[in-house]
Amino acid sequence: MDRRETIKALMAGSVASSFVITSCGPDESTMKNAKVGTENGEGFSTIETGAFDLDKEGHGYGRTPEEEAYDVKLLSDTFFNEHEMATIAILADIIIPADDVSGSATDAGVPEFIEFIVKDMPYHQIPVRGGLMWLDHESNKRFNKVFKDLSDQQRIDIVDDIAYPKDVKPEFTQGTKFFSHIRNLVATGFFSSKMGIEDIGYVGNTPNVWDGVPEDVLKKHNKSYDEKYMDQYIKPDQRNEIASWD
Amino acid sequence: MSFQIKEQSKKYDVCIVGSGAGGGMAAKILSEAGLKIALLEAGPDFDPANPDQMTQLKWSYESPRRGASTKYRNFGDFDMAYGGWQLEGEPYTTKDGTKFNWFRSRMLGGRTNHWGRISLRFGELDFKRKDFDGKGDNWPISYNDIAPYYDRVDKLIGVFGTKEGIFNEPDGYFLPPPKPRLHELYLKDATGKSKIPMIPSRLSILTQKVNDKRGACFFCSQCNRSCSVYGDFSSSSVLVKPSLESNNVDLYVNAMVREVLTDNNGLATGVSYIDKTDLQEYQVKAKVVVLAASAASSARILLNSKSASHPNGLANSSDHVGHYIHDSTGAGRSAIVPALMDRKRYNEDGVGGMHMYTPWWLNDEVKKKDMGFTRGYHIEYWGGMGMPSYGFGFGVENYNTMASDDSSKKAGGYGAGLKEDIRRYYGATVGFAGRGESVPQWSNYCEIDSDVVDKYGIPVLKFHYKWTDDEVNQAKHMADTFDEIIHNMGGIPTGPKPGPESNYGLKAPGEIIHEVGTTRMGNDKNTSVVNKYNQAHDVKNLFVMDGGPFVSQADKNPTWTILALAWRASDYLVDELKKMNI
């Protein structure tokens, strides 16, 4: 296997070990499955729900050789075990469920984003892993089961105790810290995904011509442009004429 | 286009160290005069149009960390700076418990690839601050000396803005400015209530073309990623690239300069450098050496260029090299503006950076009454509906009850309600960044650390830097001003107001990345390193053309002045060569 083949295998391996249900071998079919999963919008992994491509120079997003090597190293490691990933997925969808605007956190590949980001930023590792342990401990105490195996209502009973850091009982302060932490990662993972960016309604990142705030928005906000500058502002149709001051 | 030369027998007219604003301008002007140039850059070749390197128009999800910063890119995965606050194997140190943070970009074009493009001329007062407040020193030149070069820089490179006729904020040859965004209209009304001016910003972004080699801005707001159509100013795209077409310039990349070489007469004969690709040392010989490696790096090279005739470093008979290093002051604040919640969505990317800013407005007041500081600051503003990336959606519990009319609403939460909260507050945050002038001090300096070398065996810099009361009091004024503006627009500040425990939010020295002054210019060779044409007093064939020669860094961002001074110095250099004075 050449270097890029190895990388692909490593990627597929990490996807498989953490998510794709059976067949963990880094073989061609697993890789294809992972890719197909994405193209169908099922979003198995960060790698596939994102667009970066290890086959391209700069991984398709302008990496230097040092950065390429760093990404490959992160992707070749696995941090969370299967149980932890399953718990993260359940929590993620409690925090960001599907609604009539967009899909859920797992639809957007958030658990795989979290797996990547804790390797990229190791300071997340102990709070998240320890928080998951706390959660299972609390679940066992209340219901004699780990969080993953609780009913929806039982899960919500616990989440309601840890989701509001300013209204928290003393015995749940650590759990609340954890929940705020995972809520940050889930929210950011969701809203920086393709699905999340479409949800929030960001419509930029494309060549266009800025010609000011739309008229109806100006009116709604009771704002207007200063008359003295109107002649000086950019004239969209003259942008490609060479400027002259003489 | 670029290449590495393993053994250099060719003798050049000029060897330029560094390809940022100063080095790029020198390469352009000197090569156009027909001189043969060796241009040395410590980092790799870079072209924002190269698809393997480009990050412009990438989506957050094209980065596995969603654009978050790494040790390789401190300002985020898409920011176009190969470097950062720490470079692997290239340490710097500080002394006496003081702090200085040093940002280095190692790439063609240096830090001009990601800078803010804020392109402000220094005014007449900015060259004569000692006359104004008795502090620091005057420059040996005045605004009239440099104005013709500001004019040329405006026309060559392009800067948008408006003629305002404000004292000490000179107008130039401007391209059309963009219309303000919605939050900027709110800010304009809010600043107006406090009689704080707010005018169209002045950024080196092509809202109209200036030649056929560079495209016009297409409004992606991503100037920090370096523009693939060269629609903004970076030295590599705008100055170095065209100068390489002349065949008068040989570009050496990955060339880490150790020292300036001298002969028995104490004149410069070239430089020695480490080729980072083979770790061998090479020499480039030239009739003239131009240092433009950045204020601190050029000082380091001079201090490391010791010889029998220059025992404490080259061009340093005054012992001034490294002293008077100074950075801009900086402090910030942000707020949520309820009037901007639940906004209609549309593309308001605009140009990279603010469309309006506040120039310093209290020159008269600081003269009249004791405000605890005498130098000014300008205010930069940010806000709007930007692309979500890593960090977006963090800390919902800190704000989702701020502007709620539902008193039962609790901070934090989850589920469909959380999604809705994040949508409601999108685009409702505005931010403030004050950038001010500090008073240069002899007691702030960089020197060679006697104990530490980098991985190339080159002794490293040690910094000693303390703010004075002037800077702290200025930051206090910024904090008060920001809160006044926030109040005027009905905003809610995010987080507590910074107080004396944090020097009112004053950033550590170096963090604004405007460090200048290490080789300051002057008429007296006992109190300055270079003359008013950036030429070393001690070594007539040695010039410094980065921010080092600044006597004082106005609140204006140094790049436009580095460019104008480098052009002026290059004209002088050509003239002196013609006259056989060098």
PDB file of N, CA and C in Angstrom, chain B residues 1-6 8 10 12 37 39 45 244 249-255 273 275:
ATOM      1  N   MET B   1       9.256  29.143 -10.954  1.00  0.00           N
ATOM      2  CA  MET B   1       9.357  30.547 -10.527  1.00  0.00           C
ATOM      3  C   MET B   1      10.336  30.673  -9.364  1.00  0.00           C
ATOM      4  N   SER B   2      10.082  29.967  -8.288  1.00  0.00           N
ATOM      5  CA  SER B   2      11.024  30.047  -7.174  1.00  0.00           C
ATOM      6  C   SER B   2      11.970  28.863  -7.249  1.00  0.00           C
ATOM      7  N   PHE B   3      13.133  29.021  -6.715  1.00  0.00           N
ATOM      8  CA  PHE B   3      14.073  27.907  -6.746  1.00  0.00           C
ATOM      9  C   PHE B   3      15.072  28.096  -5.630  1.00  0.00           C
ATOM     10  N   GLN B   4      15.730  27.024  -5.300  1.00  0.00           N
ATOM     11  CA  GLN B   4      16.761  27.111  -4.287  1.00  0.00           C
ATOM     12  C   GLN B   4      18.117  26.934  -4.950  1.00  0.00           C
ATOM     13  N   ILE B   5      19.039  27.749  -4.550  1.00  0.00           N
ATOM     14  CA  ILE B   5      20.381  27.689  -5.120  1.00  0.00           C
ATOM     15  C   ILE B   5      21.308  27.129  -4.067  1.00  0.00           C
ATOM     16  N   LYS B   6      21.918  26.022  -4.377  1.00  0.00           N
ATOM     17  CA  LYS B   6      22.728  25.352  -3.369  1.00  0.00           C
ATOM     18  C   LYS B   6      24.043  26.087  -3.142  1.00  0.00           C
ATOM     19  N   GLN B   8      25.980  29.593  -4.261  1.00  0.00           N
ATOM     20  CA  GLN B   8      25.740  30.838  -4.951  1.00  0.00           C
ATOM     21  C   GLN B   8      27.041  31.552  -5.271  1.00  0.00           C
ATOM     22  N   LYS B  10      26.999  33.787  -7.870  1.00  0.00           N
ATOM     23  CA  LYS B  10      26.552  35.053  -8.453  1.00  0.00           C
ATOM     24  C   LYS B  10      26.603  36.174  -7.418  1.00  0.00           C
ATOM     25  N   TYR B  12      25.202  39.750  -6.316  1.00  0.00           N
ATOM     26  CA  TYR B  12      24.031  40.582  -6.584  1.00  0.00           C
ATOM     27  C   TYR B  12      24.317  42.048  -6.268  1.00  0.00           C
ATOM     28  N   ILE B  37      18.728  41.377  -7.883  1.00  0.00           N
ATOM     29  CA  ILE B  37      18.288  41.199  -6.493  1.00  0.00           C
ATOM     30  C   ILE B  37      18.301  39.730  -6.087  1.00  0.00           C
ATOM     31  N   LEU B  39      16.354  37.814  -3.216  1.00  0.00           N
ATOM     32  CA  LEU B  39      15.309  38.011  -2.208  1.00  0.00           C
ATOM     33  C   LEU B  39      15.222  36.738  -1.368  1.00  0.00           C
ATOM     34  N   ASP B  45       7.595  28.965  -0.503  1.00  0.00           N
ATOM     35  CA  ASP B  45       6.884  29.724  -1.521  1.00  0.00           C
ATOM     36  C   ASP B  45       5.388  29.665  -1.185  1.00  0.00           C
ATOM     37  N   LEU B 244       9.175  39.204  -9.810  1.00  0.00           N
ATOM     38  CA  LEU B 244       9.851  37.991 -10.292  1.00  0.00           C
ATOM     39  C   LEU B 244       9.777  37.878 -11.811  1.00  0.00           C
ATOM     40  N   VAL B 249      15.116  39.340 -10.295  1.00  0.00           N
ATOM     41  CA  VAL B 249      14.998  38.892  -8.898  1.00  0.00           C
ATOM     42  C   VAL B 249      15.131  37.375  -8.816  1.00  0.00           C
ATOM     43  N   ASP B 250      16.078  36.905  -8.023  1.00  0.00           N
ATOM     44  CA  ASP B 250      16.157  35.481  -7.680  1.00  0.00           C
ATOM     45  C   ASP B 250      15.572  35.316  -6.284  1.00  0.00           C
ATOM     46  N   LEU B 251      14.588  34.449  -6.194  1.00  0.00           N
ATOM     47  CA  LEU B 251      13.939  34.221  -4.897  1.00  0.00           C
ATOM     48  C   LEU B 251      14.529  32.978  -4.239  1.00  0.00           C
ATOM     49  N   TYR B 252      14.995  33.158  -3.020  1.00  0.00           N
ATOM     50  CA  TYR B 252      15.488  32.021  -2.226  1.00  0.00           C
ATOM     51  C   TYR B 252      14.462  31.769  -1.132  1.00  0.00           C
ATOM     52  N   VAL B 253      13.776  30.637  -1.201  1.00  0.00           N
ATOM     53  CA  VAL B 253      12.825  30.325  -0.128  1.00  0.00           C
ATOM     54  C   VAL B 253      13.482  29.367   0.858  1.00  0.00           C
ATOM     55  N   ASN B 254      12.865  29.246   2.040  1.00  0.00           N
ATOM     56  CA  ASN B 254      13.407  28.415   3.123  1.00  0.00           C
ATOM     57  C   ASN B 254      14.830  28.806   3.483  1.00  0.00           C
ATOM     58  N   ALA B 255      15.132  30.077   3.322  1.00  0.00           N
ATOM     59  CA  ALA B 255      16.473  30.603   3.594  1.00  0.00           C
ATOM     60  C   ALA B 255      16.430  31.412   4.890  1.00  0.00           C
ATOM     61  N   TYR B 273      23.107  32.284   5.366  1.00  0.00           N
ATOM     62  CA  TYR B 273      21.804  31.730   5.733  1.00  0.00           C
ATOM     63  C   TYR B 273      21.872  30.218   5.800  1.00  0.00           C
ATOM     64  N   ASP B 275      19.962  26.933   4.695  1.00  0.00           N
ATOM     65  CA  ASP B 275      18.908  26.399   3.835  1.00  0.00           C
ATOM     66  C   ASP B 275      18.156  25.357   4.655  1.00  0.00           C
TER      67      ASP B 275
END
